[in-house]
Every structure is written in C-alpha cells, then in structure tokens.
Coordinates of C-alpha atoms (C1' of nucleotides) in Angstrom, one line a residue:
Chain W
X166 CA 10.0 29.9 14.8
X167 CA 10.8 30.6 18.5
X168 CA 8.3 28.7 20.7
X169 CA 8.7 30.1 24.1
X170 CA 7.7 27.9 27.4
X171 CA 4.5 28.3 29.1
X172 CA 3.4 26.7 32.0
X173 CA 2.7 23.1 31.6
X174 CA -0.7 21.7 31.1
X175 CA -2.5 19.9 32.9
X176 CA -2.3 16.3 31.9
X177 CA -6.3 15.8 31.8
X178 CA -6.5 18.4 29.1
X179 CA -7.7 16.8 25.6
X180 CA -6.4 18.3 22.4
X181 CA -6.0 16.7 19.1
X182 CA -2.3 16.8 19.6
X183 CA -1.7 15.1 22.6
X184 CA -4.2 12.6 20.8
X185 CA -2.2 12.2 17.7
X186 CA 1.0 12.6 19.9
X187 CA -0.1 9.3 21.9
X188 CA -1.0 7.5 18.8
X189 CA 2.5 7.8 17.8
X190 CA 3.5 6.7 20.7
X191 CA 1.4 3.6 20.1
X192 CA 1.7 3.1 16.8
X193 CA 6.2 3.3 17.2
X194 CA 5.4 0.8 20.2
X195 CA 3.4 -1.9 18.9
X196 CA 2.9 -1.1 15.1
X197 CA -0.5 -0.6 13.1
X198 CA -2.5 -3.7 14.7
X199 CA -1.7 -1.8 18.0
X200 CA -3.4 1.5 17.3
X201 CA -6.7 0.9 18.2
X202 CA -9.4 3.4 20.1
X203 CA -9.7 1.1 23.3
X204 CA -5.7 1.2 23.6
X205 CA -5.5 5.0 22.4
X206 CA -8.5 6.3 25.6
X207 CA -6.9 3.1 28.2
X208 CA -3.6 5.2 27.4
X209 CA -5.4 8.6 27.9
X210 CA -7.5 7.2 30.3
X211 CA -11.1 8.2 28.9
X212 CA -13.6 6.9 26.9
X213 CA -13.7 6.1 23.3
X214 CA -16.3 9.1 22.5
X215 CA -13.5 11.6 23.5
X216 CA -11.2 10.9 21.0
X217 CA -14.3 12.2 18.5
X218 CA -14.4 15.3 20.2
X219 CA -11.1 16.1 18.4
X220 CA -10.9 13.8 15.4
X221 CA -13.4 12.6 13.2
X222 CA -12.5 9.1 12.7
X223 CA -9.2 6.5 12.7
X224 CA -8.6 7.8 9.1
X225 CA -8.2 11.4 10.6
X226 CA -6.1 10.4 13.3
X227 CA -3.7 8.1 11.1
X228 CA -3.3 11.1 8.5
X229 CA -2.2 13.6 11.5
X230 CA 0.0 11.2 12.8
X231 CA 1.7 10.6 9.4
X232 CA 1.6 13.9 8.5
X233 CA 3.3 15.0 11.6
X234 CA 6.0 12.4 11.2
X235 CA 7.0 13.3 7.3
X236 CA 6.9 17.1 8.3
X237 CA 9.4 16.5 10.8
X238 CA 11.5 14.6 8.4
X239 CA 10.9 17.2 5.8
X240 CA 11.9 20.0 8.2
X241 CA 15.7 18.3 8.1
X242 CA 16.3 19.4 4.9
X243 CA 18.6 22.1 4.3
X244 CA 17.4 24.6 2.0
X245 CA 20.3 26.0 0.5
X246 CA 21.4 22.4 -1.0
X247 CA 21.2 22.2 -4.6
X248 CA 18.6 20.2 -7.0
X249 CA 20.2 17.0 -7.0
X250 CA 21.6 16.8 -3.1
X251 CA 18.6 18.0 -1.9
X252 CA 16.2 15.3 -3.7
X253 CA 18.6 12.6 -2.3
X254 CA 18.3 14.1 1.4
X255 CA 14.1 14.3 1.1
X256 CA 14.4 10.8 -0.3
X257 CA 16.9 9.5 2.3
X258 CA 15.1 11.4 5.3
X259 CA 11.8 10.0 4.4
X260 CA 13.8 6.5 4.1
X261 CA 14.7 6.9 7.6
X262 CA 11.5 8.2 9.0
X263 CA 10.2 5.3 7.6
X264 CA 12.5 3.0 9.2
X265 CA 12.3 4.5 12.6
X266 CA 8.3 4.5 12.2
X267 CA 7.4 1.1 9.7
X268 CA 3.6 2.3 10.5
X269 CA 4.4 5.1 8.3
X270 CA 5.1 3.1 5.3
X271 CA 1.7 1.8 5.5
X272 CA 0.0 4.7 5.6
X273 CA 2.3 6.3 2.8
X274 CA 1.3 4.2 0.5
X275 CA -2.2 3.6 1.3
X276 CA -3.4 7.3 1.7
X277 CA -1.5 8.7 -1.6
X278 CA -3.4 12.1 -1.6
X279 CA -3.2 12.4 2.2
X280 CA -1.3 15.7 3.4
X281 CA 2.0 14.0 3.8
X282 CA 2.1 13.2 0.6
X283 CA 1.2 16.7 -0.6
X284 CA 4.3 17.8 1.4
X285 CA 6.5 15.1 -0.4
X286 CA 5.4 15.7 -3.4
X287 CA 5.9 19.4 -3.2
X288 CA 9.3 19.1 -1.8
X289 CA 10.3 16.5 -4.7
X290 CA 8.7 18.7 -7.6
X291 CA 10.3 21.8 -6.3
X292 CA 13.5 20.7 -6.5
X293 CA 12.8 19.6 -9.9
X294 CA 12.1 22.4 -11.2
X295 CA 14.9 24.1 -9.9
X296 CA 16.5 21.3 -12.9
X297 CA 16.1 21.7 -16.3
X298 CA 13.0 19.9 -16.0
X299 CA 10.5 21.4 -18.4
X300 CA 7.6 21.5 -16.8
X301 CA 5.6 19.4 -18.8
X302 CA 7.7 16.6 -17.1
X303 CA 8.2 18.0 -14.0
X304 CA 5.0 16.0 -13.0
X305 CA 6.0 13.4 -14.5
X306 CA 9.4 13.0 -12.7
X307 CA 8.5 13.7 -9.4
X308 CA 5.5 11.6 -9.7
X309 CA 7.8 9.1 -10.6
X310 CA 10.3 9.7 -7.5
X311 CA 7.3 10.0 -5.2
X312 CA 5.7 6.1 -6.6
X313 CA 9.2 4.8 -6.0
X314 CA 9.3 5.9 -2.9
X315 CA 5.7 5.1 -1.5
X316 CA 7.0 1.3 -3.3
X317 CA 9.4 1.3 -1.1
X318 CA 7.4 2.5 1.7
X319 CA 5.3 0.2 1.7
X320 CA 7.3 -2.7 1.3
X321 CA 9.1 -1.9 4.6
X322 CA 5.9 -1.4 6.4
X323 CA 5.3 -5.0 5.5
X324 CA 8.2 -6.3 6.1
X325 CA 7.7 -4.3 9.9
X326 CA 4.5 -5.8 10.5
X327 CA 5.9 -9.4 10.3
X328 CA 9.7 -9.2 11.6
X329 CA 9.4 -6.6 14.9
X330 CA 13.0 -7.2 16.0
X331 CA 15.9 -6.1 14.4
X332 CA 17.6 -9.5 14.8
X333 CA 15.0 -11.1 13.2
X334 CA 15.3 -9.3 9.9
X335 CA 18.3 -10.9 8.8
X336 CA 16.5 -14.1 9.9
X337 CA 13.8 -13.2 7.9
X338 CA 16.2 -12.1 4.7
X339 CA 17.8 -15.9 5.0
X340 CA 14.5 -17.3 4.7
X341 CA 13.2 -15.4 1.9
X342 CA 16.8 -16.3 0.4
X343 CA 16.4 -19.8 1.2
X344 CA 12.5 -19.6 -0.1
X345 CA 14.4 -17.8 -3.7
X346 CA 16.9 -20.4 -3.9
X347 CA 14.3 -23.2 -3.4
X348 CA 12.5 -22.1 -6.4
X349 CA 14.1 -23.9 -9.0
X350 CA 16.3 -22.2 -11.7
X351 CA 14.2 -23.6 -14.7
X352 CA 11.3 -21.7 -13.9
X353 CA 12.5 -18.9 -11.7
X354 CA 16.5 -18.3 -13.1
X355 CA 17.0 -14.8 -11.9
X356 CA 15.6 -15.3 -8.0
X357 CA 17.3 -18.4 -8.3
X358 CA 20.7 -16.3 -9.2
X359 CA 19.9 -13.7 -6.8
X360 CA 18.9 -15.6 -3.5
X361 CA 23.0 -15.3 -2.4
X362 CA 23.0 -11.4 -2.8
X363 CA 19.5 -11.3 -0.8
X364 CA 21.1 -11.6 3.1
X365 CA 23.8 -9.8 2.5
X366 CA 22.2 -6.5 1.1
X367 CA 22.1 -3.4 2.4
X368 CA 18.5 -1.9 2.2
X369 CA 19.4 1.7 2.6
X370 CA 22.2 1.3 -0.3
X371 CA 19.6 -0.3 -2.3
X372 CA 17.0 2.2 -2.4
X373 CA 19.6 5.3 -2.9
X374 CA 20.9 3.3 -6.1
X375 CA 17.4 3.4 -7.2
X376 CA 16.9 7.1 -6.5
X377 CA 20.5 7.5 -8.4
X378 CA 18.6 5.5 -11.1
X379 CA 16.0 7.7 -11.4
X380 CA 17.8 10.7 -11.1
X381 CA 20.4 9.3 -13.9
X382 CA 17.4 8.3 -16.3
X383 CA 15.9 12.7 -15.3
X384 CA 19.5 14.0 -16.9
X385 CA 20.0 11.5 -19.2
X386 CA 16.4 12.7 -20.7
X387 CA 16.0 16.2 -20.2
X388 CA 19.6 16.8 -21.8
X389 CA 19.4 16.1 -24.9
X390 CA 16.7 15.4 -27.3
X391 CA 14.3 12.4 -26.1
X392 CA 13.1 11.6 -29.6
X393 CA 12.0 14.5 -32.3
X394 CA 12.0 17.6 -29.9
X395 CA 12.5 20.6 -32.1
X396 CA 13.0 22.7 -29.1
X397 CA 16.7 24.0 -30.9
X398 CA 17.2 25.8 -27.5
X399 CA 17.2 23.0 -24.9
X400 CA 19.8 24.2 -22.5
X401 CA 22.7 21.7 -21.2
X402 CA 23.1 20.9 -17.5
X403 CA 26.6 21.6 -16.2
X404 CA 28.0 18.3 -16.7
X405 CA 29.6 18.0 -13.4
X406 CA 27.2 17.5 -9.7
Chain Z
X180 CA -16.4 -45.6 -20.0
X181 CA -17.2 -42.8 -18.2
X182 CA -21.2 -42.6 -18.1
X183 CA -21.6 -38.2 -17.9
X184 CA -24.7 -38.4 -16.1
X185 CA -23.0 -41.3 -13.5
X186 CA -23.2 -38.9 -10.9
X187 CA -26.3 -36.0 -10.3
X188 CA -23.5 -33.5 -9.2
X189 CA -25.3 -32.0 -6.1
X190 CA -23.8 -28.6 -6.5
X191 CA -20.3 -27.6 -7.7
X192 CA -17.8 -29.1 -5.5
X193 CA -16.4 -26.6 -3.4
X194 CA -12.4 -26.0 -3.6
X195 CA -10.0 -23.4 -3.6
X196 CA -10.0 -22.8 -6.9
X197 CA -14.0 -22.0 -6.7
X198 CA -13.4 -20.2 -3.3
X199 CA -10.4 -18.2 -5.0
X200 CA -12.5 -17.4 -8.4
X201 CA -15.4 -16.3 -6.6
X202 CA -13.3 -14.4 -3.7
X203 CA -12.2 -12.0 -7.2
X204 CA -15.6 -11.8 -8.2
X205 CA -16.8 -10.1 -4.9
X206 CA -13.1 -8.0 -4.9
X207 CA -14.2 -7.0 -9.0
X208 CA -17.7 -5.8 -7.7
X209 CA -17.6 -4.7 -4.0
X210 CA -14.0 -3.4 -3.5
X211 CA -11.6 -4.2 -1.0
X212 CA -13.7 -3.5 1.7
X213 CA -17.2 -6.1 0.2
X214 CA -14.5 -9.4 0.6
X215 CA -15.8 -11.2 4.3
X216 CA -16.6 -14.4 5.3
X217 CA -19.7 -13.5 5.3
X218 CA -20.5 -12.0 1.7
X219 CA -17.9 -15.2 0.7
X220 CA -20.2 -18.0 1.8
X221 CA -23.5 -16.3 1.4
X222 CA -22.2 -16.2 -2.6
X223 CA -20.8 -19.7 -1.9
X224 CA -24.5 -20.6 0.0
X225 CA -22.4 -22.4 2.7
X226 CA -20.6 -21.6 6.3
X227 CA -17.7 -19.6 7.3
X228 CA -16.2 -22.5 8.5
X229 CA -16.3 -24.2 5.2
X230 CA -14.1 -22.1 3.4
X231 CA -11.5 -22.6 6.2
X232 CA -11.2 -26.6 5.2
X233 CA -9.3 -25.0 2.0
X234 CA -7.8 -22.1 3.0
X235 CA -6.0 -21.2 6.1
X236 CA -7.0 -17.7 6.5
X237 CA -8.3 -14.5 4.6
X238 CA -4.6 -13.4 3.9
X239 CA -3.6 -16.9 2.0
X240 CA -7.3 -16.0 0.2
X241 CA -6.1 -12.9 -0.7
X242 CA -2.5 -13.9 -1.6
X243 CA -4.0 -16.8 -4.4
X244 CA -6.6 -14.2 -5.4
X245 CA -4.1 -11.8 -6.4
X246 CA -1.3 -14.3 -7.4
X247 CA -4.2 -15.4 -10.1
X248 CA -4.4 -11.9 -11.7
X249 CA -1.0 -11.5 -11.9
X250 CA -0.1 -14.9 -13.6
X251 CA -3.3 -14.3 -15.7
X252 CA -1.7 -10.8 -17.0
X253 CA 2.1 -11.7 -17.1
X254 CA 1.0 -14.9 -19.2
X255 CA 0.1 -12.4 -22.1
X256 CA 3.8 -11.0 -22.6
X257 CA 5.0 -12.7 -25.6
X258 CA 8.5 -14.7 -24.9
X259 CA 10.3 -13.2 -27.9
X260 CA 10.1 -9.3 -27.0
X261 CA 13.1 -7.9 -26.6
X262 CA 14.4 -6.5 -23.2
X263 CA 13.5 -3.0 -23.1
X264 CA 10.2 -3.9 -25.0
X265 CA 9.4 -6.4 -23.0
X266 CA 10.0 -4.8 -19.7
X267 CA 7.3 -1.8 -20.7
X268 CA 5.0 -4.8 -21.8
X269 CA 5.6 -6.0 -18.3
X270 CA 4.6 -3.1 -16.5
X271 CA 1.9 -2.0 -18.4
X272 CA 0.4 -5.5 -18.3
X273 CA 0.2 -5.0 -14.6
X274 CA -1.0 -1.7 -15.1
X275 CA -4.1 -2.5 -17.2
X276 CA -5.2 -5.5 -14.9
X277 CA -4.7 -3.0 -11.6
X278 CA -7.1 -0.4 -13.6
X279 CA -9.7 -3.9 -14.2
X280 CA -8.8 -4.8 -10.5
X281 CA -8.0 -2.2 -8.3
X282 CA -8.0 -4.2 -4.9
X283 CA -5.0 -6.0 -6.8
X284 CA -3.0 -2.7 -6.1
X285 CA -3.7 -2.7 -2.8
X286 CA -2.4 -6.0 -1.7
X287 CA 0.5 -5.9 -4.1
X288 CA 2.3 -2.8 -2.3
X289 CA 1.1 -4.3 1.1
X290 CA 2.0 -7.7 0.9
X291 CA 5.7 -7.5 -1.3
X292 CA 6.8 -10.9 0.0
X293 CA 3.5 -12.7 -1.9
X294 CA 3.5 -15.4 -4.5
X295 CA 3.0 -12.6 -7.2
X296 CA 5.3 -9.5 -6.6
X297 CA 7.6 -12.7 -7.5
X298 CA 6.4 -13.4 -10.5
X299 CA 6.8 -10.0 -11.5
X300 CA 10.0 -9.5 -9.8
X301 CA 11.0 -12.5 -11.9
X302 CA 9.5 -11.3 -15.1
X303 CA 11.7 -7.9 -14.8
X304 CA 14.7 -9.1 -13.3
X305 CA 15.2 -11.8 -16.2
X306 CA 14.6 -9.2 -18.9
X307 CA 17.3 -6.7 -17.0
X308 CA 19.6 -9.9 -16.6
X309 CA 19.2 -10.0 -20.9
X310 CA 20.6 -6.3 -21.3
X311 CA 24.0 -5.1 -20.3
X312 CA 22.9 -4.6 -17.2
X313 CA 25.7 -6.1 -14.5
X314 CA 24.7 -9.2 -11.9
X315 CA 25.3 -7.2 -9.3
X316 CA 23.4 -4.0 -10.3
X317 CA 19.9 -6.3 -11.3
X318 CA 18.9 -6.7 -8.1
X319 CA 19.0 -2.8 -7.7
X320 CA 17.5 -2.3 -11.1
X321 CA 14.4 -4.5 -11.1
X322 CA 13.8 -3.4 -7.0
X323 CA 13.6 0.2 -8.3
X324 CA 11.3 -1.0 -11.3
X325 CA 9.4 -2.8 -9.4
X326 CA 9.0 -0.8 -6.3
X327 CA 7.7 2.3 -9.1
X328 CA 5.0 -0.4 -10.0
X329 CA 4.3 -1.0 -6.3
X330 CA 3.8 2.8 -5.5
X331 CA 1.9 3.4 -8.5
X332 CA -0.1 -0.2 -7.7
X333 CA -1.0 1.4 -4.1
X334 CA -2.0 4.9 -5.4
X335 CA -4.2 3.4 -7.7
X336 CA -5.7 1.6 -5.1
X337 CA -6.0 3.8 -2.8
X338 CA -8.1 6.0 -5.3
X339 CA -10.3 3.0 -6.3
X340 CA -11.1 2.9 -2.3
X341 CA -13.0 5.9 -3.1
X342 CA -13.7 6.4 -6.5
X343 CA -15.9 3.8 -7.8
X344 CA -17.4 5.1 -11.0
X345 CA -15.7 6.1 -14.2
X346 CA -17.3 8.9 -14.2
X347 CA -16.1 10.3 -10.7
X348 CA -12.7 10.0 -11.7
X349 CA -12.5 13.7 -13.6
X350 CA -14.5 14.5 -10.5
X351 CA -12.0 13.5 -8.3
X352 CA -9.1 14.9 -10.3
X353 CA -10.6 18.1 -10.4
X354 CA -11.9 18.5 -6.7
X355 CA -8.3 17.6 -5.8
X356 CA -7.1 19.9 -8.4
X357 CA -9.0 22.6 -6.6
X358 CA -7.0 21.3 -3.4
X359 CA -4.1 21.9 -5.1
X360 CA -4.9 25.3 -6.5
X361 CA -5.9 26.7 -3.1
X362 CA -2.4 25.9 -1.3
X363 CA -0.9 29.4 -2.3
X364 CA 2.0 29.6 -4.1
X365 CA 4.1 30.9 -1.7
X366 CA 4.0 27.6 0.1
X367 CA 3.4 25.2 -2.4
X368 CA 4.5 26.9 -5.5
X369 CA 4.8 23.7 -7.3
X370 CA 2.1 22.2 -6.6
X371 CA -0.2 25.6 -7.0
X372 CA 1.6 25.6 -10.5
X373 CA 1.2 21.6 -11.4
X374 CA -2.6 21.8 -10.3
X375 CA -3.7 23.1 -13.7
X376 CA -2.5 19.9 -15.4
X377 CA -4.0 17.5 -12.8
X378 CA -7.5 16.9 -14.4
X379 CA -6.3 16.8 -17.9
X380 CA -3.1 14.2 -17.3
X381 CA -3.5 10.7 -18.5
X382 CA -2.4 7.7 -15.7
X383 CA -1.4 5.3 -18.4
X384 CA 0.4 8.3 -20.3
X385 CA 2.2 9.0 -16.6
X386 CA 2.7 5.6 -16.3
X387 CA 4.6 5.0 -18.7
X388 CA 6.8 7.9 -18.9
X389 CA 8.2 6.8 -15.3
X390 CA 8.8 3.1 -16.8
X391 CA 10.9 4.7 -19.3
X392 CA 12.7 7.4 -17.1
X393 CA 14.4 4.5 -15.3
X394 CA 14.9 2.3 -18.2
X395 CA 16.7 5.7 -19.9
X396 CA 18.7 6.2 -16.1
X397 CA 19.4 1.7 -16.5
X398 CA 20.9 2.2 -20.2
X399 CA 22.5 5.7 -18.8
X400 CA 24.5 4.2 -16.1
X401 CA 24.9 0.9 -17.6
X402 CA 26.6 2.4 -20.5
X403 CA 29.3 4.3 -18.5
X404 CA 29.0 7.7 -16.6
X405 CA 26.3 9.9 -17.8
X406 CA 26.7 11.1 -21.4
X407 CA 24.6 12.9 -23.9
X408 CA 24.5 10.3 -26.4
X409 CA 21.3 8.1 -25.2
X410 CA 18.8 8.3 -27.2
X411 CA 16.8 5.0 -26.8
X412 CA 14.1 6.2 -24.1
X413 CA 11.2 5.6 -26.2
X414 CA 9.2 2.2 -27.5
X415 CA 10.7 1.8 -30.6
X416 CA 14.5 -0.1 -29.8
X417 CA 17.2 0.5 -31.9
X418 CA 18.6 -2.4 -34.0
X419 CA 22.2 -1.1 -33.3
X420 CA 24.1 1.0 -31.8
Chain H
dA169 C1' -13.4 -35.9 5.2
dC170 C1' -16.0 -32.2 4.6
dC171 C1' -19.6 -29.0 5.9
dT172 C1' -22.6 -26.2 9.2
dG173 C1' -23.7 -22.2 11.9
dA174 C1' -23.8 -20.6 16.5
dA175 C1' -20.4 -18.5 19.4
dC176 C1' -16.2 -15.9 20.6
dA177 C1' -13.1 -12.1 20.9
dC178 C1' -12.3 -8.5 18.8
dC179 C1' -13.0 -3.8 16.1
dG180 C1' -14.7 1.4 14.9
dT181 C1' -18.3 4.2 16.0
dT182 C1' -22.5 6.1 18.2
dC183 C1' -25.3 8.3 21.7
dA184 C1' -27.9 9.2 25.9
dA185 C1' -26.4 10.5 30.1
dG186 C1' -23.3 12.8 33.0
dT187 C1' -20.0 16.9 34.5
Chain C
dA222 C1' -18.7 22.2 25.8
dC223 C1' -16.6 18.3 26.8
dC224 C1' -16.3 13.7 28.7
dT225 C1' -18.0 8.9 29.8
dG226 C1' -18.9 4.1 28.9
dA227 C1' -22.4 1.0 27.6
dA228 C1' -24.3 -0.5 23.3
dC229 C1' -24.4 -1.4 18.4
dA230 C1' -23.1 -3.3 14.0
dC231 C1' -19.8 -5.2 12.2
dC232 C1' -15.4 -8.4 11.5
dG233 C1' -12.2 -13.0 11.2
dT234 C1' -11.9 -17.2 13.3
dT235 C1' -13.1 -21.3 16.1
dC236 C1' -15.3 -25.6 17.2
dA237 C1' -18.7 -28.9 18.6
dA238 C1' -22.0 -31.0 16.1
dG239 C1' -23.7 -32.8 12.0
dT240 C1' -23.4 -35.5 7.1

DNA sequence: ACCTGAACACCGTTCAAGT
DNA sequence: ACCTGAACACCGTTCAAGT
C-alpha cells in the first residue's frame, strides 16, 4: 500500500509508464485526434521506434491509459458501502472520470473486453451479487448496468470531440435543441416536445435517473416472481435502502 | 412518350444514393476498417474526387450509410403495437440489423448526435410518451433505453472488429472465458464465477433481458415507489390491471 | 456541372544503423 | 538492450485539368 520515495529518475529513462503517463497527458490536453506517436516521442523527445520498445502498438498504449484512468476511479470506492450505494458511486465515479477524461469514453465503448472494462464489470457484478440477485441474472444485470454505462460513455466522448470548451456545450445543447425543435411535430412529436427540456438539462442528473432506473427495474424483478418461478423460497429484500 | 432506349445510359449515373448503397456493401463485406476512398471508387470505377461532388466527407458517408439501416429496420415495427411491445420490437429491430451490420454499432455509439440515433430516440421516446410515463421523466427514460442500445451497439461492434466468422464467435467466447477463469477468485470472484456461463449465454437472450429490466424499473417507478405487485416484465402485456 | 487522378499532408509501424 | 530517425505503406482530402 505504502509506496515509499526513492530517489528520482532520471528523466531520459523510458518505461511503459511514463509512456502511458504522457499519453494521458496528451490525450486530457488535446483529445483522441491529439494522441499520435510523432506528438507522444516530440513530447518524450525520441523516436517513434522507442515507444515499441515498451508497447506493442497504439491499441496497447490506449488500453493502459484507460485502464489506468478507470482503476483510479474504481480505487474511490468505499468498500464497506452497501449493494445499492456502492453501484451508484462506481457508476457515478466512472461518470466523472469520464467527464474529466472524454478520451476515455471512446475507448470505453470501443474496446468492451479491454481490462478496464474487466475491472467495471467486476466491480458492478460483485455488488450484485451481494443483492438478491440469483446468479443466473447476475450477468444479466450487470451486463446491463455496464452497456448503459459504456452508452453513455460514449456519447460524451463524442460530444468532447466536437464541443472542447465548456462554454460551448451549452451552445452546442441550444443548437441541438433548436435542430429538435426544427424538426417538425408531425413527423418527429416527441423531439419536437422535448427540444425546451434539452438546454436546460443536467447530464449528471440524467444519467443517475437512468442508473435509478435500472436499479428500480433489478428489485422490482428479483422480488417477486417475474412470471411462473416456482422457486416458493425467493427471499424479500428489506423494503427500505 | 418516353422512347426506353432514348438514351444508351453510359453507366449508372453516379449519386449519393449509389455512393451510399455501395459504401454499405463494402461496410457488409470488409468491416469498418475495408470503407476508403480508395476501395469506394475502385468499386465505383471512378476518382476519389468524384465522390466528393456528392458528399462532403467520409463522416456525412458514414452518417447516411448508417441512417439508411436504421430507417430500413425501424420501418418494420408495425404502427399498432402497443407501448411496451413495441418498445422491445424497437430494440430488437436494431439489434438484428447491428448482428447483419456490425459497423452500424460502431458509428451509432460514436456518433449519438446522427440522423439515426434520432430516429430511434424518436421511435422510443413516442412509445414512452404513450405509457404513464410523466413529460418530464421521458427524456430520462428513452436516454437510459437508448443509451443500453448504444453500449450494447458498440460492444457488438467492437467484437465484429475482430471476430469475422460465425464460427469464431464460440471461439472467442470461450478464449475470453479462459481469461475470465484465470483472474483468481480472490480478485475477481465474480467474474472467475460468471466465466463458466460466458460461452454458453445467448446475446439476443441477454439482450433482451436488459430491455425488459428497465421497462420493469419504467413501470416500477412510474407506478409509485417500489412495490411488489409488478408483474408485467415479460412480452406478453396485460389487458388490465 | 461533373469527373479524373496526381499530389499533399498526414498517420501507424518497421528496421537498419547507432549507442 | 535500448534508442534513433529515415523510410514504408497506407489514409482522407484537395485541386488543376479534363469532358
């Protein structure tokens, strides 16, 4: 746990951590277009072969630097919390990760058997089956969590790689509003309805009401009966969170 | 009078709609990755330059191509369904024409802005907007539906990147499976425990069984704070209740 | 107005040559 | 053993020149 000080290294020394350290760097800087190998060895000063000394391609480096970013955010979580607390905190801390780190979203969604995901994944399911969760379901449900999620991931990794600036994103919300309301309410009634709430929204609100959802639709199912389970022995989940 | 050899039609005009079509063709065969310039007017027997006289770039190319398959697949949910009915049909629509066109996943959780995450996000919404759900909880509601699609859309993709054949699928499933199996239960217990239902789990099965854990969690909350009494989870709606 | 294809400015990756 | 950087095989996009 305790990582005691040793003399610093030398700043020529190569390692794949001070590799994947810099991508970061680059990557929370200028977002995915901006990670490239010419930037990563101008910022390292050395030459592109280097960097394949210690990684074995871009694919490698992007799944260290993502996995090093959801660790991190995982590492947050306080283990004592129970089931349902603690599956809102991993959602929530991966929903900030992601907004401090857009590139993240990207890779998220892109890479779904990558080693951040195992760690997600894990942490999600675990807490499930700390539930009533049978554990025929437990995939199931935490599958479920974990594709909402890497939805929403990647959504906001989008949105990053078009509006940089945080005063643009309301900007860029108006827009899309105006683009809804524009649509006509013959052909498109409900984006036509919900243009107005679209600025006005709050993004972090939004995506814990869908992890609520979820969590809702997980007691709502494993309490009683879905539909012809004999199981006469299903236990109840103490009504109150 | 229209004379229907009045003209010896050189070859077939070319236009976005033949640039579009044949743009999925090379997506159906080749993957994400087979889509260039190149392989796109080599198919089209004409320059890269062409192509840009009806089209602005690749990402307009790839936002038709995919808008097309969407369309195509939301066109075949009949009008009368009901709302919870329909809203499966929805998803699982999208669902099969991902599994005929994987690339379609790909650029639908990268690119959630586009023509067709609108379409669908219209599709649901209107369907939500028909049940007791509230105004102001839709937008909520068909986000977290829709954003489950997107994160299933780019894991599907993401696999398809990689996993051409049929027949490597099970191969896939079960080399990751092996992954799985070799974390060590004391830290990944759940997915150590999970790994021995990977290879034998069906997607579409999966699939679905997330659609209707947040449809159960919509009618859940909808109805009130969370009770025992819901039963309607499954595809068959009840008349009354 | 539309098409052609060479050319441009990139990119990830490789590899013989250095230390 | 590790680093260097020119070179390679691509890519999307542009544009002067054709029809």
């Amino acid at each position: 746990m305790e990582s005691k000080r040793r003399t610093e290294r030398r700043k020529d020394a190569l390692s794949k951590e001070r590799i994947v350290e810099n991508a970061i760097a680059i990557l929370d800087a200028g977002g995915e277009t901006a990670l490239t190998f010419r930037a990563l060895t101008a910022r390292l000063a050395t030459g592109p072969g280097a960097i394949y000394n210690h990684v074995a391609n871009k694919d490698e480096l992007l799944d260290a630097a993502i996995e090093a970013v959801i660790v991190r955010a995982l590492a947050d979580i306080p283990e004592s919390t129970r089931p349902h607390g603690a599956i809102r905190a991993i959602c929530l801390g991966v929903f900030d990760a992601i907004a401090r780190h857009p590139w993240v979203g990207a890779q998220l969604s892109s890479k779904p058997w990558g080693a951040a995901v195992l760690h997600l994944f894990e942490a999600i399911g675990s807490r499930l089956a700390a539930l009533d969760v049978p554990e025929a379901a437990q995939f199931d449900y935490a599958s479920a969590l974990l594709n909402y999620l890497l939805g929403l991931a990647g959504q906001h990794a989008a949105r990053a790689r078009l509006v940089t600036r945080d005063a643009d994103r309301t900007a860029f919300l108006e827009a899309l509003a105006a683009q809804w309301a524009a649509l006509g309410p013959e052909n498109f009634p409900f984006l036509h309805r919900q243009a107005a709430h679209l600025p006005e929204h709050d993004d972090r609100d939004q995506f814990l009401a869908g992890v609520d959802l979820i969590l809702a639709g997980i007691t709502a199912t494993t309490r009683g009966p879905v539909r012809g389970t004999t199981d006469s022995t299903s236990q109840r989940i103490t009504p109150f969170r």
